[in-house]
Amino acid sequence: MSGVERKPLTVEQLRGMDKPTPVWMETDKKTIEGWGGYWCLCQRGHILTPGMVSMYADKMDGATFYAYPPARIDREKWELCMWCVPNGQFGVNNYCSACGRPLTEEAWAELERKLIV
Ligand SMILES: [Zn+2]
């Protein structure tokens, strides 16, 4: 479970893009190239992929569009250290002061926001 998900762009938002606008596309299945997603250009709901395939966003099954790549931190891989206890001795401002790991959902969200900028 990833607690913090970036909000995908809605079809209305995509249609509202008057000028060609870069959007990050992710698909349910991996792309042909095996990538998790890539930048496309969107104009008025019309998507142009890097492979120069163009189609309407609402006709693309399983595709999700974002204004930026969603930050995905693999929380499973960031293991708790021995001091990682929320409100514990080493927990400062919801981060572990020993290893820096966020200790609460709010801290994870804050960290993921920082990674996007
Ligand atoms: Zn820690």
Short mmCIF file of N, CA, C and O and ligand atoms in Angstrom, two decimals:
data_model
loop_
_atom_site.label_atom_id
_atom_site.label_comp_id
_atom_site.label_asym_id
_atom_site.label_seq_id
_atom_site.Cartn_x
_atom_site.Cartn_y
_atom_site.Cartn_z
N MET A 1 0.84 -1.20 0.00
CA MET A 1 0.00 0.00 0.00
C MET A 1 0.87 1.25 0.00
O MET A 1 1.76 1.40 0.81
N SER A 2 0.61 2.14 -0.93
CA SER A 2 1.26 3.43 -0.86
C SER A 2 0.23 4.43 -0.40
O SER A 2 -0.77 4.63 -1.04
N GLY A 3 0.44 5.01 0.71
CA GLY A 3 -0.56 5.88 1.32
C GLY A 3 -0.78 7.16 0.56
O GLY A 3 -1.88 7.67 0.51
N VAL A 4 0.27 7.68 -0.05
CA VAL A 4 0.15 8.96 -0.72
C VAL A 4 0.20 8.76 -2.22
O VAL A 4 1.19 8.32 -2.76
N GLU A 5 -0.89 9.04 -2.87
CA GLU A 5 -0.93 8.93 -4.32
C GLU A 5 -1.10 10.32 -4.89
O GLU A 5 -1.89 11.11 -4.42
N ARG A 6 -0.36 10.59 -5.93
CA ARG A 6 -0.58 11.83 -6.66
C ARG A 6 -1.92 11.72 -7.36
O ARG A 6 -2.28 10.67 -7.85
N LYS A 7 -2.64 12.79 -7.43
CA LYS A 7 -3.93 12.77 -8.13
C LYS A 7 -3.70 12.77 -9.63
O LYS A 7 -3.02 13.64 -10.15
N PRO A 8 -4.28 11.79 -10.34
CA PRO A 8 -4.15 11.82 -11.79
C PRO A 8 -4.95 12.98 -12.37
O PRO A 8 -5.88 13.48 -11.75
N LEU A 9 -4.56 13.39 -13.56
CA LEU A 9 -5.31 14.44 -14.26
C LEU A 9 -6.63 13.87 -14.76
O LEU A 9 -6.69 12.72 -15.19
N THR A 10 -7.66 14.64 -14.71
CA THR A 10 -8.95 14.19 -15.23
C THR A 10 -9.01 14.49 -16.72
O THR A 10 -8.23 15.28 -17.25
N VAL A 11 -9.95 13.81 -17.38
CA VAL A 11 -10.13 14.04 -18.81
C VAL A 11 -10.47 15.51 -19.06
O VAL A 11 -10.01 16.11 -20.03
N GLU A 12 -11.23 16.10 -18.15
CA GLU A 12 -11.59 17.52 -18.29
C GLU A 12 -10.33 18.39 -18.25
O GLU A 12 -10.19 19.33 -19.04
N GLN A 13 -9.43 18.06 -17.33
CA GLN A 13 -8.18 18.83 -17.25
C GLN A 13 -7.36 18.67 -18.52
O GLN A 13 -6.76 19.62 -19.02
N LEU A 14 -7.32 17.43 -19.03
CA LEU A 14 -6.55 17.17 -20.25
C LEU A 14 -7.14 17.95 -21.43
O LEU A 14 -6.42 18.50 -22.25
N ARG A 15 -8.47 17.98 -21.48
CA ARG A 15 -9.15 18.70 -22.56
C ARG A 15 -8.95 20.20 -22.43
O ARG A 15 -9.03 20.94 -23.41
N GLY A 16 -8.66 20.63 -21.22
CA GLY A 16 -8.48 22.06 -20.98
C GLY A 16 -7.10 22.57 -21.37
O GLY A 16 -6.83 23.77 -21.27
N MET A 17 -6.21 21.68 -21.79
CA MET A 17 -4.86 22.10 -22.16
C MET A 17 -4.84 22.61 -23.59
O MET A 17 -4.80 21.84 -24.55
N ASP A 18 -4.86 23.92 -23.71
CA ASP A 18 -4.94 24.53 -25.04
C ASP A 18 -3.65 24.37 -25.83
O ASP A 18 -3.67 24.13 -27.03
N LYS A 19 -2.54 24.53 -25.12
CA LYS A 19 -1.24 24.38 -25.78
C LYS A 19 -0.72 22.98 -25.51
O LYS A 19 -1.07 22.38 -24.51
N PRO A 20 0.15 22.47 -26.39
CA PRO A 20 0.77 21.17 -26.12
C PRO A 20 1.47 21.21 -24.76
O PRO A 20 2.32 22.07 -24.52
N THR A 21 1.07 20.32 -23.87
CA THR A 21 1.55 20.33 -22.49
C THR A 21 2.12 18.96 -22.15
O THR A 21 1.49 17.95 -22.43
N PRO A 22 3.32 18.93 -21.59
CA PRO A 22 3.86 17.62 -21.20
C PRO A 22 3.03 17.01 -20.08
O PRO A 22 2.71 17.68 -19.10
N VAL A 23 2.66 15.77 -20.26
CA VAL A 23 1.97 15.02 -19.20
C VAL A 23 2.68 13.69 -19.04
O VAL A 23 3.21 13.12 -19.99
N TRP A 24 2.69 13.21 -17.82
CA TRP A 24 3.33 11.93 -17.54
C TRP A 24 2.28 10.83 -17.65
O TRP A 24 1.24 10.90 -17.00
N MET A 25 2.52 9.87 -18.50
CA MET A 25 1.56 8.79 -18.68
C MET A 25 2.05 7.49 -18.03
O MET A 25 3.20 7.11 -18.20
N GLU A 26 1.15 6.87 -17.31
CA GLU A 26 1.45 5.55 -16.78
C GLU A 26 0.37 4.60 -17.22
O GLU A 26 -0.79 5.00 -17.37
N THR A 27 0.75 3.37 -17.47
CA THR A 27 -0.23 2.39 -17.91
C THR A 27 -0.31 1.25 -16.90
O THR A 27 0.62 1.01 -16.14
N ASP A 28 -1.48 0.59 -16.89
CA ASP A 28 -1.68 -0.56 -16.01
C ASP A 28 -0.61 -1.61 -16.26
O ASP A 28 0.02 -2.12 -15.36
N LYS A 29 -0.49 -1.92 -17.54
CA LYS A 29 0.57 -2.84 -17.92
C LYS A 29 1.77 -1.98 -18.25
O LYS A 29 1.64 -0.80 -18.52
N LYS A 30 2.91 -2.61 -18.25
CA LYS A 30 4.10 -1.87 -18.63
C LYS A 30 4.01 -1.50 -20.10
O LYS A 30 3.32 -2.13 -20.88
N THR A 31 4.71 -0.45 -20.47
CA THR A 31 4.73 -0.05 -21.87
C THR A 31 5.52 -1.08 -22.66
O THR A 31 6.19 -1.94 -22.09
N ILE A 32 5.43 -0.95 -23.96
CA ILE A 32 6.14 -1.89 -24.84
C ILE A 32 7.61 -1.93 -24.49
O ILE A 32 8.25 -2.97 -24.49
N GLU A 33 8.13 -0.75 -24.16
CA GLU A 33 9.55 -0.65 -23.85
C GLU A 33 9.87 -1.20 -22.46
O GLU A 33 11.03 -1.29 -22.08
N GLY A 34 8.82 -1.52 -21.69
CA GLY A 34 9.05 -2.03 -20.35
C GLY A 34 9.17 -0.93 -19.32
O GLY A 34 9.50 -1.18 -18.17
N TRP A 35 8.88 0.29 -19.71
CA TRP A 35 8.95 1.40 -18.77
C TRP A 35 7.65 1.50 -17.99
O TRP A 35 6.60 1.09 -18.46
N GLY A 36 7.74 2.10 -16.84
CA GLY A 36 6.54 2.30 -16.03
C GLY A 36 5.70 3.46 -16.54
O GLY A 36 4.51 3.54 -16.28
N GLY A 37 6.32 4.35 -17.26
CA GLY A 37 5.58 5.51 -17.76
C GLY A 37 6.52 6.39 -18.54
O GLY A 37 7.73 6.15 -18.55
N TYR A 38 5.97 7.38 -19.22
CA TYR A 38 6.82 8.32 -19.93
C TYR A 38 6.06 9.61 -20.21
O TYR A 38 4.85 9.68 -20.07
N TRP A 39 6.80 10.61 -20.63
CA TRP A 39 6.19 11.90 -20.95
C TRP A 39 5.53 11.85 -22.32
O TRP A 39 6.09 11.30 -23.26
N CYS A 40 4.37 12.42 -22.38
CA CYS A 40 3.67 12.59 -23.65
C CYS A 40 3.33 14.07 -23.76
O CYS A 40 3.51 14.82 -22.82
N LEU A 41 2.83 14.44 -24.90
CA LEU A 41 2.31 15.80 -25.05
C LEU A 41 0.80 15.71 -25.12
O LEU A 41 0.25 14.83 -25.80
N CYS A 42 0.16 16.60 -24.43
CA CYS A 42 -1.30 16.62 -24.46
C CYS A 42 -1.77 17.97 -25.00
O CYS A 42 -1.26 19.01 -24.59
N GLN A 43 -2.69 17.93 -25.92
CA GLN A 43 -3.35 19.16 -26.36
C GLN A 43 -4.82 18.87 -26.53
O GLN A 43 -5.21 18.00 -27.30
N ARG A 44 -5.64 19.59 -25.78
CA ARG A 44 -7.09 19.42 -25.81
C ARG A 44 -7.51 17.97 -25.69
O ARG A 44 -8.36 17.49 -26.45
N GLY A 45 -6.88 17.26 -24.78
CA GLY A 45 -7.28 15.87 -24.53
C GLY A 45 -6.71 14.87 -25.52
O GLY A 45 -6.98 13.69 -25.45
N HIS A 46 -5.91 15.38 -26.44
CA HIS A 46 -5.30 14.55 -27.46
C HIS A 46 -3.86 14.27 -27.04
O HIS A 46 -3.12 15.20 -26.75
N ILE A 47 -3.49 12.99 -26.99
CA ILE A 47 -2.18 12.62 -26.47
C ILE A 47 -1.25 12.23 -27.61
O ILE A 47 -1.63 11.46 -28.50
N LEU A 48 -0.04 12.76 -27.56
CA LEU A 48 0.99 12.35 -28.52
C LEU A 48 2.11 11.67 -27.72
O LEU A 48 2.73 12.30 -26.86
N THR A 49 2.33 10.38 -28.00
CA THR A 49 3.36 9.65 -27.25
C THR A 49 4.73 9.91 -27.89
O THR A 49 4.80 10.40 -29.02
N PRO A 50 5.81 9.56 -27.17
CA PRO A 50 7.15 9.75 -27.75
C PRO A 50 7.33 8.94 -29.02
O PRO A 50 8.16 9.25 -29.86
N GLY A 51 6.55 7.86 -29.16
CA GLY A 51 6.62 7.06 -30.38
C GLY A 51 5.77 7.65 -31.50
O GLY A 51 5.53 6.99 -32.50
N MET A 52 5.31 8.89 -31.30
CA MET A 52 4.50 9.62 -32.27
C MET A 52 3.16 8.95 -32.56
O MET A 52 2.59 9.09 -33.63
N VAL A 53 2.68 8.18 -31.60
CA VAL A 53 1.33 7.65 -31.70
C VAL A 53 0.42 8.70 -31.09
O VAL A 53 0.72 9.21 -30.01
N SER A 54 -0.63 9.04 -31.75
CA SER A 54 -1.52 10.03 -31.17
C SER A 54 -2.93 9.50 -31.07
O SER A 54 -3.41 8.82 -31.97
N MET A 55 -3.54 9.73 -29.93
CA MET A 55 -4.93 9.33 -29.73
C MET A 55 -5.54 10.11 -28.58
O MET A 55 -4.83 10.81 -27.86
N TYR A 56 -6.84 9.98 -28.44
CA TYR A 56 -7.51 10.71 -27.38
C TYR A 56 -7.30 10.02 -26.04
O TYR A 56 -7.33 8.79 -25.95
N ALA A 57 -7.08 10.84 -25.04
CA ALA A 57 -6.77 10.32 -23.71
C ALA A 57 -7.86 9.38 -23.21
O ALA A 57 -7.57 8.35 -22.61
N ASP A 58 -9.11 9.72 -23.46
CA ASP A 58 -10.19 8.87 -22.94
C ASP A 58 -10.37 7.58 -23.70
O ASP A 58 -11.16 6.73 -23.34
N LYS A 59 -9.62 7.43 -24.80
CA LYS A 59 -9.68 6.18 -25.56
C LYS A 59 -8.53 5.25 -25.17
O LYS A 59 -8.41 4.16 -25.70
N MET A 60 -7.65 5.73 -24.28
CA MET A 60 -6.49 4.93 -23.94
C MET A 60 -6.77 4.12 -22.68
O MET A 60 -6.76 4.64 -21.58
N ASP A 61 -7.06 2.85 -22.89
CA ASP A 61 -7.41 1.97 -21.78
C ASP A 61 -6.25 1.79 -20.81
O ASP A 61 -5.14 1.51 -21.23
N GLY A 62 -6.54 1.96 -19.55
CA GLY A 62 -5.55 1.67 -18.53
C GLY A 62 -4.45 2.71 -18.42
O GLY A 62 -3.49 2.52 -17.69
N ALA A 63 -4.59 3.81 -19.16
CA ALA A 63 -3.57 4.86 -19.07
C ALA A 63 -4.01 5.92 -18.06
O ALA A 63 -5.17 6.28 -17.98
N THR A 64 -3.06 6.37 -17.28
CA THR A 64 -3.32 7.41 -16.30
C THR A 64 -2.34 8.54 -16.57
O THR A 64 -1.17 8.29 -16.86
N PHE A 65 -2.82 9.76 -16.48
CA PHE A 65 -1.98 10.91 -16.78
C PHE A 65 -1.76 11.76 -15.54
O PHE A 65 -2.68 11.96 -14.74
N TYR A 66 -0.56 12.25 -15.41
CA TYR A 66 -0.20 13.11 -14.28
C TYR A 66 0.50 14.35 -14.81
O TYR A 66 1.10 14.32 -15.88
N ALA A 67 0.43 15.41 -14.01
CA ALA A 67 1.13 16.63 -14.39
C ALA A 67 2.64 16.46 -14.15
O ALA A 67 3.44 17.23 -14.63
N TYR A 68 3.00 15.45 -13.38
CA TYR A 68 4.41 15.18 -13.08
C TYR A 68 4.49 13.72 -12.67
O TYR A 68 3.49 13.11 -12.30
N PRO A 69 5.67 13.13 -12.75
CA PRO A 69 5.77 11.72 -12.35
C PRO A 69 5.44 11.57 -10.88
O PRO A 69 5.96 12.32 -10.07
N PRO A 70 4.58 10.65 -10.53
CA PRO A 70 4.26 10.46 -9.11
C PRO A 70 5.50 10.02 -8.35
O PRO A 70 6.27 9.21 -8.84
N ALA A 71 5.69 10.59 -7.19
CA ALA A 71 6.82 10.18 -6.36
C ALA A 71 6.50 8.83 -5.74
O ALA A 71 5.45 8.65 -5.15
N ARG A 72 7.36 7.92 -5.94
CA ARG A 72 7.14 6.61 -5.35
C ARG A 72 8.37 6.25 -4.55
O ARG A 72 9.43 6.03 -5.09
N ILE A 73 8.20 6.24 -3.27
CA ILE A 73 9.31 5.83 -2.43
C ILE A 73 9.01 4.41 -2.00
O ILE A 73 7.91 4.11 -1.56
N ASP A 74 9.95 3.56 -2.19
CA ASP A 74 9.72 2.17 -1.81
C ASP A 74 9.90 2.02 -0.31
O ASP A 74 10.99 1.85 0.19
N ARG A 75 8.78 2.14 0.38
CA ARG A 75 8.84 2.13 1.84
C ARG A 75 9.31 0.80 2.40
O ARG A 75 9.91 0.72 3.45
N GLU A 76 8.96 -0.26 1.66
CA GLU A 76 9.35 -1.59 2.13
C GLU A 76 10.87 -1.71 2.23
O GLU A 76 11.40 -2.35 3.11
N LYS A 77 11.52 -1.03 1.25
CA LYS A 77 12.98 -1.17 1.18
C LYS A 77 13.68 -0.31 2.22
O LYS A 77 14.84 -0.54 2.51
N TRP A 78 12.97 0.71 2.67
CA TRP A 78 13.57 1.57 3.69
C TRP A 78 13.22 0.98 5.03
O TRP A 78 12.16 1.27 5.59
N GLU A 79 14.05 0.13 5.48
CA GLU A 79 13.72 -0.61 6.69
C GLU A 79 13.88 0.24 7.94
O GLU A 79 14.68 1.16 7.99
N LEU A 80 13.10 -0.12 8.92
CA LEU A 80 13.18 0.57 10.20
C LEU A 80 14.53 0.28 10.83
O LEU A 80 15.01 -0.84 10.79
N CYS A 81 15.13 1.31 11.37
CA CYS A 81 16.34 1.06 12.13
C CYS A 81 15.94 0.83 13.57
O CYS A 81 14.76 0.92 13.92
N MET A 82 16.88 0.57 14.41
CA MET A 82 16.52 0.21 15.78
C MET A 82 15.94 1.38 16.57
O MET A 82 15.33 1.21 17.60
N TRP A 83 16.08 2.61 16.01
CA TRP A 83 15.58 3.79 16.72
C TRP A 83 14.26 4.30 16.14
O TRP A 83 13.72 5.30 16.59
N CYS A 84 13.82 3.63 15.08
CA CYS A 84 12.60 4.08 14.40
C CYS A 84 11.34 3.77 15.22
O CYS A 84 10.70 2.76 15.01
N VAL A 85 11.02 4.63 16.12
CA VAL A 85 9.80 4.47 16.91
C VAL A 85 9.09 5.81 16.94
O VAL A 85 9.67 6.79 17.37
N PRO A 86 7.85 5.87 16.42
CA PRO A 86 7.15 7.15 16.48
C PRO A 86 7.07 7.64 17.93
O PRO A 86 6.79 6.85 18.83
N ASN A 87 7.34 8.91 18.12
CA ASN A 87 7.33 9.51 19.45
C ASN A 87 8.36 8.88 20.38
O ASN A 87 8.30 9.04 21.59
N GLY A 88 9.28 8.14 19.80
CA GLY A 88 10.32 7.54 20.63
C GLY A 88 11.42 8.54 20.91
O GLY A 88 11.36 9.69 20.47
N GLN A 89 12.42 8.09 21.56
CA GLN A 89 13.52 8.94 21.98
C GLN A 89 14.18 9.66 20.80
O GLN A 89 14.59 10.80 20.90
N PHE A 90 14.26 8.95 19.65
CA PHE A 90 14.96 9.52 18.50
C PHE A 90 14.00 10.04 17.43
O PHE A 90 14.42 10.41 16.35
N GLY A 91 12.72 10.02 17.73
CA GLY A 91 11.76 10.53 16.77
C GLY A 91 11.61 12.03 16.91
O GLY A 91 11.05 12.52 17.87
N VAL A 92 12.17 12.79 15.96
CA VAL A 92 12.07 14.25 16.02
C VAL A 92 11.22 14.73 14.86
O VAL A 92 11.52 14.43 13.70
N ASN A 93 10.16 15.48 15.14
CA ASN A 93 9.26 15.99 14.10
C ASN A 93 8.81 14.87 13.16
O ASN A 93 8.76 15.05 11.95
N ASN A 94 8.50 13.74 13.70
CA ASN A 94 7.99 12.61 12.92
C ASN A 94 9.01 11.96 12.01
O ASN A 94 8.66 11.16 11.15
N TYR A 95 10.27 12.35 12.15
CA TYR A 95 11.33 11.65 11.43
C TYR A 95 12.25 11.01 12.46
O TYR A 95 12.45 11.53 13.55
N CYS A 96 12.82 9.89 12.06
CA CYS A 96 13.79 9.25 12.94
C CYS A 96 15.10 10.04 12.83
O CYS A 96 15.61 10.26 11.73
N SER A 97 15.63 10.49 13.93
CA SER A 97 16.84 11.30 13.86
C SER A 97 18.08 10.43 13.66
O SER A 97 19.15 10.93 13.35
N ALA A 98 17.92 9.14 13.79
CA ALA A 98 19.06 8.25 13.55
C ALA A 98 19.22 7.96 12.06
O ALA A 98 20.32 8.06 11.52
N CYS A 99 18.13 7.62 11.38
CA CYS A 99 18.26 7.24 9.96
C CYS A 99 17.46 8.15 9.03
O CYS A 99 17.59 8.05 7.82
N GLY A 100 16.64 9.03 9.58
CA GLY A 100 15.90 9.97 8.74
C GLY A 100 14.61 9.42 8.16
O GLY A 100 13.92 10.09 7.40
N ARG A 101 14.26 8.22 8.54
CA ARG A 101 13.06 7.61 7.98
C ARG A 101 11.81 8.30 8.55
O ARG A 101 11.72 8.53 9.75
N PRO A 102 10.83 8.61 7.66
CA PRO A 102 9.58 9.17 8.17
C PRO A 102 8.88 8.13 9.06
O PRO A 102 8.92 6.94 8.78
N LEU A 103 8.26 8.62 10.10
CA LEU A 103 7.66 7.69 11.06
C LEU A 103 6.13 7.73 11.04
O LEU A 103 5.49 6.91 11.67
N THR A 104 5.57 8.68 10.32
CA THR A 104 4.11 8.77 10.24
C THR A 104 3.69 8.97 8.79
O THR A 104 4.52 9.33 7.94
N GLU A 105 2.41 8.76 8.51
CA GLU A 105 1.88 9.01 7.16
C GLU A 105 2.13 10.45 6.74
O GLU A 105 2.46 10.73 5.59
N GLU A 106 1.97 11.38 7.67
CA GLU A 106 2.16 12.80 7.37
C GLU A 106 3.60 13.07 6.95
O GLU A 106 3.87 13.82 6.02
N ALA A 107 4.52 12.44 7.65
CA ALA A 107 5.94 12.64 7.35
C ALA A 107 6.28 12.05 5.97
O ALA A 107 7.04 12.63 5.21
N TRP A 108 5.68 10.89 5.66
CA TRP A 108 5.90 10.30 4.33
C TRP A 108 5.38 11.25 3.25
O TRP A 108 6.02 11.49 2.24
N ALA A 109 4.19 11.79 3.48
CA ALA A 109 3.58 12.70 2.50
C ALA A 109 4.46 13.92 2.29
O ALA A 109 4.68 14.36 1.16
N GLU A 110 4.98 14.45 3.39
CA GLU A 110 5.83 15.64 3.31
C GLU A 110 7.10 15.33 2.52
O GLU A 110 7.50 16.09 1.64
N LEU A 111 7.69 14.18 2.78
CA LEU A 111 8.91 13.80 2.10
C LEU A 111 8.65 13.63 0.60
O LEU A 111 9.41 14.07 -0.24
N GLU A 112 7.52 12.98 0.28
CA GLU A 112 7.21 12.75 -1.14
C GLU A 112 6.94 14.06 -1.86
O GLU A 112 7.29 14.22 -3.02
N ARG A 113 6.34 15.02 -1.16
CA ARG A 113 6.14 16.35 -1.75
C ARG A 113 7.47 17.00 -2.07
O ARG A 113 7.64 17.59 -3.12
N LYS A 114 8.41 16.86 -1.16
CA LYS A 114 9.73 17.47 -1.35
C LYS A 114 10.44 16.87 -2.55
O LYS A 114 11.15 17.55 -3.26
N LEU A 115 10.25 15.58 -2.76
CA LEU A 115 10.96 14.90 -3.85
C LEU A 115 10.44 15.32 -5.21
O LEU A 115 11.15 15.18 -6.20
N ILE A 116 9.26 15.84 -5.26
CA ILE A 116 8.68 16.23 -6.54
C ILE A 116 9.26 17.54 -7.02
O ILE A 116 9.48 17.73 -8.20
N VAL A 117 9.52 18.44 -6.09
CA VAL A 117 10.00 19.77 -6.46
C VAL A 117 11.41 19.70 -7.04
O VAL A 117 12.18 18.88 -6.64
ZN ZN B 1 15.50 5.08 12.13
#
